[in-house]
Amino acid sequence: MSTVLLVDHLPIVRDGLRALLQRTGHQVIGEVDNGQDALLKCRQLHPDLVIIELLVPRLGGLDLLRRLRASHQGIKLLVYSVQEASLYAARSLQAGADAYVSKTEALQALEHALQAVSHGRSYFPREATRQEASESESELEQLSGRELTVLQMLSQGLNNKDIAGQLSLSYKTVSTYKVRLHQKLRVDSDFQLLEVARSHGLVAGDDGARVQGAPVDPQLLHEYGLLRALLDSAPYPMFVRDLEGHLLMCNRRYLAYTGESFEMIRGTTMDQARWLPAPLRERSWLRFREAVIREEPFMTEAVIEIAGSPTAMHIWCTPFRDEAGTLVAMLGGMRDLTERDRMLTTLRQEGAEARFESHLKSTTLVAVSHELQALLAGMQQSLEQALQPGADASQPGLSALAQQIDDMRHSLARIDAVMTLDAHENEAQTEAHNLGTLTEEILAPWRQRLAAAGCLLDLGPGLRALQSAWIDALHYRQLLDSLFSYLQLGTLPARIDLHLATSIQPRGLLRLNLELTPWHAPHSHDTSALLAHASIQRLLLRLQAKAQVVAAGDRTFSSWHLELELPQALPFL
């Protein structure tokens, strides 16, 4: 059978290959862990077959294949590698390999390849012979074998000097290859080259296979690894840009906000970010350039429309320095502030409601004060008339005095009602009610009272169709009573329409809609109407309801609309 030389940087892999080869009748005559020693051993031992891992230091697998094919015409070359077969199988074929097997495949694939090579046949996956390249691979397909080798070595952490030594090239030649890589891959820095290599599985350590014994550029590899680990573990969108503002890398959460793939936005600057509003793009770009010049962080807040919904974002960017303290990039990110803004809105709403409630109370008390002062002035006048010498005690002045006392009693009753509302605020309890039955019960006395005054109360056809909900029945009753008390203060129309409807809402809520027609705003000089209107507003706050006056269509009168969301209750049996 064949004599074999093993070229792999991992001793455990070489041990496994040796056992397999001996079991199948092959003889292992040598093993090495790097490309330079492989060339030397082949010249010394003249093996029939060389099994090669492409990811080896001190030359690189593709260069080793080309050199062995050029110097040993009859030798068999089998690649057994962790590299992506979809990319490296075809490159290995072009470099002179006779077979390619991925280490991710079953062991039988390697046995089949050994048998094929031993009988003079080749063994490659379909990816090596297909004509077209997929869109994801076309980026590296355009590279020459030497350029791909240089990219691979850069991804292993080697600097230009180390690459030149391993490939027996001059430092200037390696620099030229790097310039070509920048041009062909449309990148502007070594950070971006590493990101391209990472996206194709070339960065050492991405698949668990790190080159042993390879001289590493600690600055580049450490900085890249630190940034990549930070971005991938961040719970929010993050990115890295070079000092010219080009996007070097970002995490998946950032891509989710942009709606683009990394290949589409790599190398773009902030003023080219189409997913941001134009004013924000320009403002962020200017702030970024200023921060780079001053070498200081910056932050801003903005509202961005994402999926049609306005989203408040906190955007920040801070300098990233190497171990020597030199500014090498700008690290940035975004935080979704929607929940924070929602909490602030709730707090502001509660504060505004408290201030409005206090204003209503003050307005109510001022109105009552004016009413009482007017009544007291009238009483004073009536008393003076009754006490004049020779005045008849039964004169009309005493009757007027009695009426004014009665009016004052009613005013004090209204004050008592307002104070009672505050006193029972914490005592109000929500109970499950059928809204139709509850409303009909509350309005039954009002229908009789209005009918006696020549006014028809029409509740519409939908009252029985109202569903059940948990409601503060006390304040709901007071609200309906206050509405009709308010209407009774003016001239009653021949007909009042009160229509109610319920609708199911998300999160187990039930929306109650109420429309009352006709409606009129209180006059500024009508103290009783202002007091009643203030009571209605206070009850709306207690029930957390929304109300508005609507003048719709050709109606002579305006309508009063109420919207109240309540927890839905199970139907009553």
Coordinates of N, CA and C in Angstrom, one line a residue, residues 377-401 404:
A377 N -76.0 88.4 50.5 CA -76.3 89.8 50.3 C -77.8 90.0 50.1
G378 N -78.5 89.1 49.4 CA -79.9 89.2 49.3 C -80.7 89.0 50.6
M379 N -80.2 88.1 51.5 CA -80.7 87.9 52.8 C -80.6 89.2 53.6
Q380 N -79.4 89.8 53.5 CA -79.1 91.0 54.3 C -80.1 92.1 53.9
Q381 N -80.4 92.2 52.6 CA -81.3 93.2 52.1 C -82.7 92.9 52.6
S382 N -83.1 91.7 52.5 CA -84.5 91.3 53.0 C -84.7 91.6 54.5
L383 N -83.6 91.2 55.2 CA -83.7 91.5 56.7 C -83.8 93.0 57.0
E384 N -83.0 93.8 56.3 CA -83.1 95.2 56.5 C -84.5 95.8 56.2
Q385 N -85.1 95.3 55.1 CA -86.4 95.7 54.8 C -87.4 95.3 55.8
A386 N -87.3 94.1 56.3 CA -88.2 93.6 57.4 C -88.0 94.3 58.7
L387 N -86.9 94.8 59.0 CA -86.6 95.4 60.3 C -86.8 97.0 60.2
Q388 N -87.2 97.5 59.1 CA -87.4 98.9 59.1 C -88.6 99.3 60.0
P389 N -88.5 100.5 60.6 CA -89.6 100.9 61.5 C -90.9 100.9 60.8
G390 N -91.9 100.4 61.4 CA -93.2 100.3 60.8 C -93.5 99.3 59.7
A391 N -92.4 98.4 59.5 CA -92.6 97.4 58.4 C -93.5 96.3 58.9
D392 N -94.3 95.8 58.0 CA -95.2 94.7 58.3 C -94.4 93.4 58.2
A393 N -94.5 92.6 59.3 CA -93.7 91.3 59.3 C -94.1 90.3 58.3
S394 N -95.3 90.5 57.7 CA -95.8 89.6 56.7 C -95.5 90.1 55.3
Q395 N -94.7 91.1 55.2 CA -94.5 91.7 53.8 C -93.7 90.7 53.0
P396 N -93.7 90.9 51.7 CA -93.0 90.0 50.7 C -91.6 89.8 51.0
G397 N -90.9 90.7 51.7 CA -89.5 90.6 52.0 C -89.2 89.3 52.8
L398 N -90.1 88.9 53.7 CA -89.9 87.7 54.5 C -90.0 86.4 53.6
S399 N -90.9 86.5 52.6 CA -91.1 85.4 51.7 C -89.8 85.2 50.8
A400 N -89.2 86.4 50.4 CA -88.0 86.3 49.6 C -86.9 85.8 50.5
L401 N -86.9 86.2 51.8 CA -85.8 85.7 52.7 C -85.9 84.2 52.8
Q404 N -84.4 82.5 49.7 CA -83.0 82.6 49.7 C -82.3 81.7 50.7

